[in-house]
CSV table of C-alpha atoms in Angstrom, one decimal:
chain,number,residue,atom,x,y,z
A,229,UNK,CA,-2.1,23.5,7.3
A,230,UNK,CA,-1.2,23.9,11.2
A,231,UNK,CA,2.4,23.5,12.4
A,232,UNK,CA,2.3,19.8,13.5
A,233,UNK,CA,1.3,18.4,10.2
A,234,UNK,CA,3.8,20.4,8.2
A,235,UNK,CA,6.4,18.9,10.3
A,236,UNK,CA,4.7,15.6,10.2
A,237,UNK,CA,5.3,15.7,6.0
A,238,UNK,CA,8.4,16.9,6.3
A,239,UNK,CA,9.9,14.6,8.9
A,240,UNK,CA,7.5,11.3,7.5
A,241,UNK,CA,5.3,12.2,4.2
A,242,UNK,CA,6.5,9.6,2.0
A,243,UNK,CA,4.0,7.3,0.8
A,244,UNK,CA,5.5,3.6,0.9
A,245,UNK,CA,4.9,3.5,-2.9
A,246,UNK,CA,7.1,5.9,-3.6
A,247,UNK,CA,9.9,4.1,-1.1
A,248,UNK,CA,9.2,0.8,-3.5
A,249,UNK,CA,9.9,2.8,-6.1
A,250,UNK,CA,6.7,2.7,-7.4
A,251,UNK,CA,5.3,6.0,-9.1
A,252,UNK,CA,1.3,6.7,-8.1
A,253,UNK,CA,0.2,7.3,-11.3
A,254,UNK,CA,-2.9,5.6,-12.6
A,255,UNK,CA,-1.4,3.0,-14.7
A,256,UNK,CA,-1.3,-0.8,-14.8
A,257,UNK,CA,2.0,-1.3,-13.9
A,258,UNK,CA,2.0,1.2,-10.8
A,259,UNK,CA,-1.6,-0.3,-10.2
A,260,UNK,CA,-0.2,-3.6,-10.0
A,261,UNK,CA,3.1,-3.0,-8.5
A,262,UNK,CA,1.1,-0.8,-5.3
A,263,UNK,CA,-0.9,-4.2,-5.2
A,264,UNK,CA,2.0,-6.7,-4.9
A,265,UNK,CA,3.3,-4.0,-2.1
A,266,UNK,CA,0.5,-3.7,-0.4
A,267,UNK,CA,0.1,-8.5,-0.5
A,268,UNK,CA,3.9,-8.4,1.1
A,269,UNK,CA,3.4,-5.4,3.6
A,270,UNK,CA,0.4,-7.7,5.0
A,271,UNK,CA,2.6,-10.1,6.5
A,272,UNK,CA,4.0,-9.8,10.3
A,273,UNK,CA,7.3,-8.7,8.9
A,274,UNK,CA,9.3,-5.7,9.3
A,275,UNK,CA,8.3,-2.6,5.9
A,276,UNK,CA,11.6,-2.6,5.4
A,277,UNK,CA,11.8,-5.7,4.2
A,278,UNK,CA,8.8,-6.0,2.7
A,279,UNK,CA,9.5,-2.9,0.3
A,280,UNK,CA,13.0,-4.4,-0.4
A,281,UNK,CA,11.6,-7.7,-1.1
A,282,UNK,CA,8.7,-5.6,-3.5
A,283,UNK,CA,12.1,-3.8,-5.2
A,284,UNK,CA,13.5,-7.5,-5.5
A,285,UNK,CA,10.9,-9.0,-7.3
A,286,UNK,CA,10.4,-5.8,-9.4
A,287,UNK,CA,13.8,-5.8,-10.7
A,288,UNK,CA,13.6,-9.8,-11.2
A,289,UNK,CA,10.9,-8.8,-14.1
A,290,UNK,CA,7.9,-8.7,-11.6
A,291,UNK,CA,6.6,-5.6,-12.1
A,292,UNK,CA,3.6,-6.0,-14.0
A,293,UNK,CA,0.6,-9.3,-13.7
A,294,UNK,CA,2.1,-11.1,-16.9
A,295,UNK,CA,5.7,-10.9,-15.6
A,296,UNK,CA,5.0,-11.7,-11.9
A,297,UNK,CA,3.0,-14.8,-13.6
A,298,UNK,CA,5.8,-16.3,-15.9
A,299,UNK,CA,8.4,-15.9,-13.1
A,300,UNK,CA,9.0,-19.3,-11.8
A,301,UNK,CA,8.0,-20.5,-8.1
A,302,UNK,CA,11.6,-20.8,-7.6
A,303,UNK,CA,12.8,-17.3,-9.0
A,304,UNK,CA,10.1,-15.8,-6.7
A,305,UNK,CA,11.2,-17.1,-4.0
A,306,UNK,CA,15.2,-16.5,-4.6
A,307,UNK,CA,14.1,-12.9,-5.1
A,308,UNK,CA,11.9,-12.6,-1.9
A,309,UNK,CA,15.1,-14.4,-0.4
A,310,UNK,CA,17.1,-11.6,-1.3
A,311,UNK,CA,15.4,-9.3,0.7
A,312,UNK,CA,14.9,-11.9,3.5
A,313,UNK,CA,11.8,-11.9,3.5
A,314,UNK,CA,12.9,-15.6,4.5
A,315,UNK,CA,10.0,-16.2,6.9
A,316,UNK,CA,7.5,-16.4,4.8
A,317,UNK,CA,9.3,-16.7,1.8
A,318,UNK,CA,7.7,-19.6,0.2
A,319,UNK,CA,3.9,-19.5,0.5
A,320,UNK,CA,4.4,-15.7,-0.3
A,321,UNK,CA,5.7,-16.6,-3.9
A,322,UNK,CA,2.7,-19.0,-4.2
A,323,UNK,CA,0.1,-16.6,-3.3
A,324,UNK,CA,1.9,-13.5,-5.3
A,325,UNK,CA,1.6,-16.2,-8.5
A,326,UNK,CA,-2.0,-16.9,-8.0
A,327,UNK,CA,-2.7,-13.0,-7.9
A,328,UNK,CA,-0.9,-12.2,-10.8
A,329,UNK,CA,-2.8,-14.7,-12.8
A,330,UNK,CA,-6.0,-13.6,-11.1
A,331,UNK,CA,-5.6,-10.4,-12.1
A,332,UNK,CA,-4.8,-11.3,-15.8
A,333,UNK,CA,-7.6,-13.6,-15.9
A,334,UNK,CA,-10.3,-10.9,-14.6
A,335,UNK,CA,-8.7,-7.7,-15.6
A,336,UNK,CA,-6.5,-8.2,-18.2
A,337,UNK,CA,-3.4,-7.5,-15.9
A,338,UNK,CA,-5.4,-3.8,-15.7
A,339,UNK,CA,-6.1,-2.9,-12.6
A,340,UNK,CA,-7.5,0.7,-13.8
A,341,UNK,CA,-10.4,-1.8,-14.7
A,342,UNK,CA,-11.5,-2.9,-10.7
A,343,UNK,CA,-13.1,0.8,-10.2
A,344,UNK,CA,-15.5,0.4,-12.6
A,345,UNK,CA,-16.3,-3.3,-11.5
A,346,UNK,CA,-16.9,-1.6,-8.3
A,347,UNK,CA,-18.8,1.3,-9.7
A,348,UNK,CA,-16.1,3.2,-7.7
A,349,UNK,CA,-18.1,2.1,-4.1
A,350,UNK,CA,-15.1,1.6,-1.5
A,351,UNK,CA,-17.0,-1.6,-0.2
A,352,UNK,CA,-17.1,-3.2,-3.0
A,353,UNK,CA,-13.7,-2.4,-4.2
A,354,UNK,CA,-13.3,-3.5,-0.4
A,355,UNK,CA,-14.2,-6.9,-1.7
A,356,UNK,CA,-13.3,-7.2,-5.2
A,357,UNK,CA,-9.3,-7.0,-3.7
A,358,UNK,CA,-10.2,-9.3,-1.0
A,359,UNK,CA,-10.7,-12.0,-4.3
A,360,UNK,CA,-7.0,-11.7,-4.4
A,361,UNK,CA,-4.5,-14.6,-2.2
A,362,UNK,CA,-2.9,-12.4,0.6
A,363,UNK,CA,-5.2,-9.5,0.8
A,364,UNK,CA,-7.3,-9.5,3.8
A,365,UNK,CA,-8.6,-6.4,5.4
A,366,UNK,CA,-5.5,-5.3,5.7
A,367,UNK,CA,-4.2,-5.3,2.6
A,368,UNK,CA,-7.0,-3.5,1.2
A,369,UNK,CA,-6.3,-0.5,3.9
A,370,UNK,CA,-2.6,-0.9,3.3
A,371,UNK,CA,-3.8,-0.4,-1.2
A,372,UNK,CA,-6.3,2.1,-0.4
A,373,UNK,CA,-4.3,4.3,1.7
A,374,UNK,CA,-2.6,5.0,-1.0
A,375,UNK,CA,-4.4,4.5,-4.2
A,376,UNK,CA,-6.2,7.7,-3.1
A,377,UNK,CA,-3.3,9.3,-4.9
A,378,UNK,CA,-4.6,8.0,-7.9
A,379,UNK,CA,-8.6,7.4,-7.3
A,380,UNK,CA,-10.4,10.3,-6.1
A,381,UNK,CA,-13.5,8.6,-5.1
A,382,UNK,CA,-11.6,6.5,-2.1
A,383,UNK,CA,-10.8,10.2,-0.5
A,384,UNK,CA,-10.4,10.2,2.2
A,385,UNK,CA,-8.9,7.0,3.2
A,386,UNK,CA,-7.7,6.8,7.1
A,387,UNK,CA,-8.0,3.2,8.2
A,388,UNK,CA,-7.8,2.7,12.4
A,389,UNK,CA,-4.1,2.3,12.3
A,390,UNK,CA,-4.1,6.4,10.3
A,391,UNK,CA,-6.3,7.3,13.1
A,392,UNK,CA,-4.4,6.1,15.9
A,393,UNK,CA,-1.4,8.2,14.9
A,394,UNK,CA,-3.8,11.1,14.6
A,395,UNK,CA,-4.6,10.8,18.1
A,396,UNK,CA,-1.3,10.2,19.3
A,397,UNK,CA,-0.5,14.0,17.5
A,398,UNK,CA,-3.6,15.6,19.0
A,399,UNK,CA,-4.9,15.8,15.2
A,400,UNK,CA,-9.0,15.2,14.4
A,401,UNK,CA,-9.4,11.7,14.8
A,402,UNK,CA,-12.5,11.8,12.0
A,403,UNK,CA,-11.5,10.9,8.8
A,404,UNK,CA,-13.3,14.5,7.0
A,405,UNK,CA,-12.1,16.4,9.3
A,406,UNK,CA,-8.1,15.1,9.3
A,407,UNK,CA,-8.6,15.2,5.5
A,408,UNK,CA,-8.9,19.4,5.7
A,409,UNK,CA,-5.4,18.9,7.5
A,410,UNK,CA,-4.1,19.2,4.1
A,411,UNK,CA,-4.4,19.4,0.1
A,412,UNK,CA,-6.2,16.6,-1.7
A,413,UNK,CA,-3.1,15.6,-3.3
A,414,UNK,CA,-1.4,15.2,0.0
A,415,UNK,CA,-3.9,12.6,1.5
A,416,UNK,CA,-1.7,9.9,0.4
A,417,UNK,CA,1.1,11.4,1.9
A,418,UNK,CA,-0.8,12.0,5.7
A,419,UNK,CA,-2.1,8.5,5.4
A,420,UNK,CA,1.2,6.9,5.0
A,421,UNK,CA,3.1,9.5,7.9
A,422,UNK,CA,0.4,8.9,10.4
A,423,UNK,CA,0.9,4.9,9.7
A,424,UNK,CA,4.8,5.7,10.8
A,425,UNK,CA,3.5,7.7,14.0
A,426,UNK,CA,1.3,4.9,15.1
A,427,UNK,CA,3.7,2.7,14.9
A,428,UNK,CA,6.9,4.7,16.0
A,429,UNK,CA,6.3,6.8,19.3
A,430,UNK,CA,9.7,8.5,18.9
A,431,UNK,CA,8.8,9.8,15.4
A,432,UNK,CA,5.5,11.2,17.5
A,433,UNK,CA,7.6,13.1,19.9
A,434,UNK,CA,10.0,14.0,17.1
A,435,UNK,CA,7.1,15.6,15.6
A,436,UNK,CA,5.3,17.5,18.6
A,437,UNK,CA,8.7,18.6,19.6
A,438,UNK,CA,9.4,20.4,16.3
């Protein structure tokens, strides 16, 4: 591991799961929880309210399909208030209701279940979490990125916005060759610290600086 990308974990290697409090472990909950992250992150708003409004709605009981579903409109909404996430507070709770019943209704509120739906293919996985309201494209980077904690068979996973703060470090700017950066168990990690650079040129000078 060269120089730059040890100071890179060190400065910015924490995956915004683990921020949320989520735990990337392969379970339904975490599964679930990364998902309804990944929904809020989508929006033009600032991550730190987004992962303070995930906390919110975690803590309100939202943490798994069947809990997010039997919270009312209104209790969504108070608790994506509390983060204010205000903006967009109201068709966010609408949307984050018709997942959570979505993902009851076609996976048993198990997400471990959508890789082998997709035959663990990243295109179709692509588009079995585009059937979810709020995930577009990037969404599904935003779930990938760091579900390759937890799914080997989406390693490695550096969307455009991963590769741009490659190449604003002087780091490989193809996916194979950035993954040798580091250990497989650290891809989640890179992913989520070159997201930061990309979109934080003082944390890129921070890093090259050392």
């Amino acid at each position: 591991m060269g120089s730059v990308v040890k100071r890179l974990l060190r400065e910015a290697g924490r995956t915004f799961a683990e921020e949320a409090g989520i735990p990337l472990k392969d379970q339904p909950g975490a599964l679930f929880r990364l998902l309804v992250l990944a929904n809020l992150l989508s929006t033009r708003i600032s991550s730190e309210i987004a992962l303070e409004a995930a906390r919110q709605l975690f803590e309100a009981g939202g943490g798994t399909a069947r809990g997010l579903a039997r919270l009312t409109w209104q209790q969504r909404v108070d608790a994506l208030g509390r983060a204010h996430y205000v903006r967009y507070d109201e068709s966010t709770a609408s949307r984050l209701g018709d997942m959570a019943e979505l993902v009851q209704e076609h996976y048993a509120g198990d997400l471990r279940r959508l890789p082998i739906k997709a035959e663990r293919d990243r295109d179709r996985a692509a588009g079995l979490l585009r059937e979810f309201p709020g995930i577009g494209p990037t969404g599904v980077d935003i779930f990938c990125r760091e579900a390759q904690a937890m799914w080997p068979w989406l390693r490695p996973y550096f969307d455009a916005q991963t590769l741009r703060g490659a190449e604003r470090l002087g780091l490989p700017a193809d996916p194979k060759k950035l993954a040798d950066e580091v250990a497989e168990k650290d891809l989640a990690r890179l992913a989520a610290a070159l997201v930061r650079v990309a979109r934080d040129k003082r944390l890129a000078e921070t890093v090259l600086k050392g």
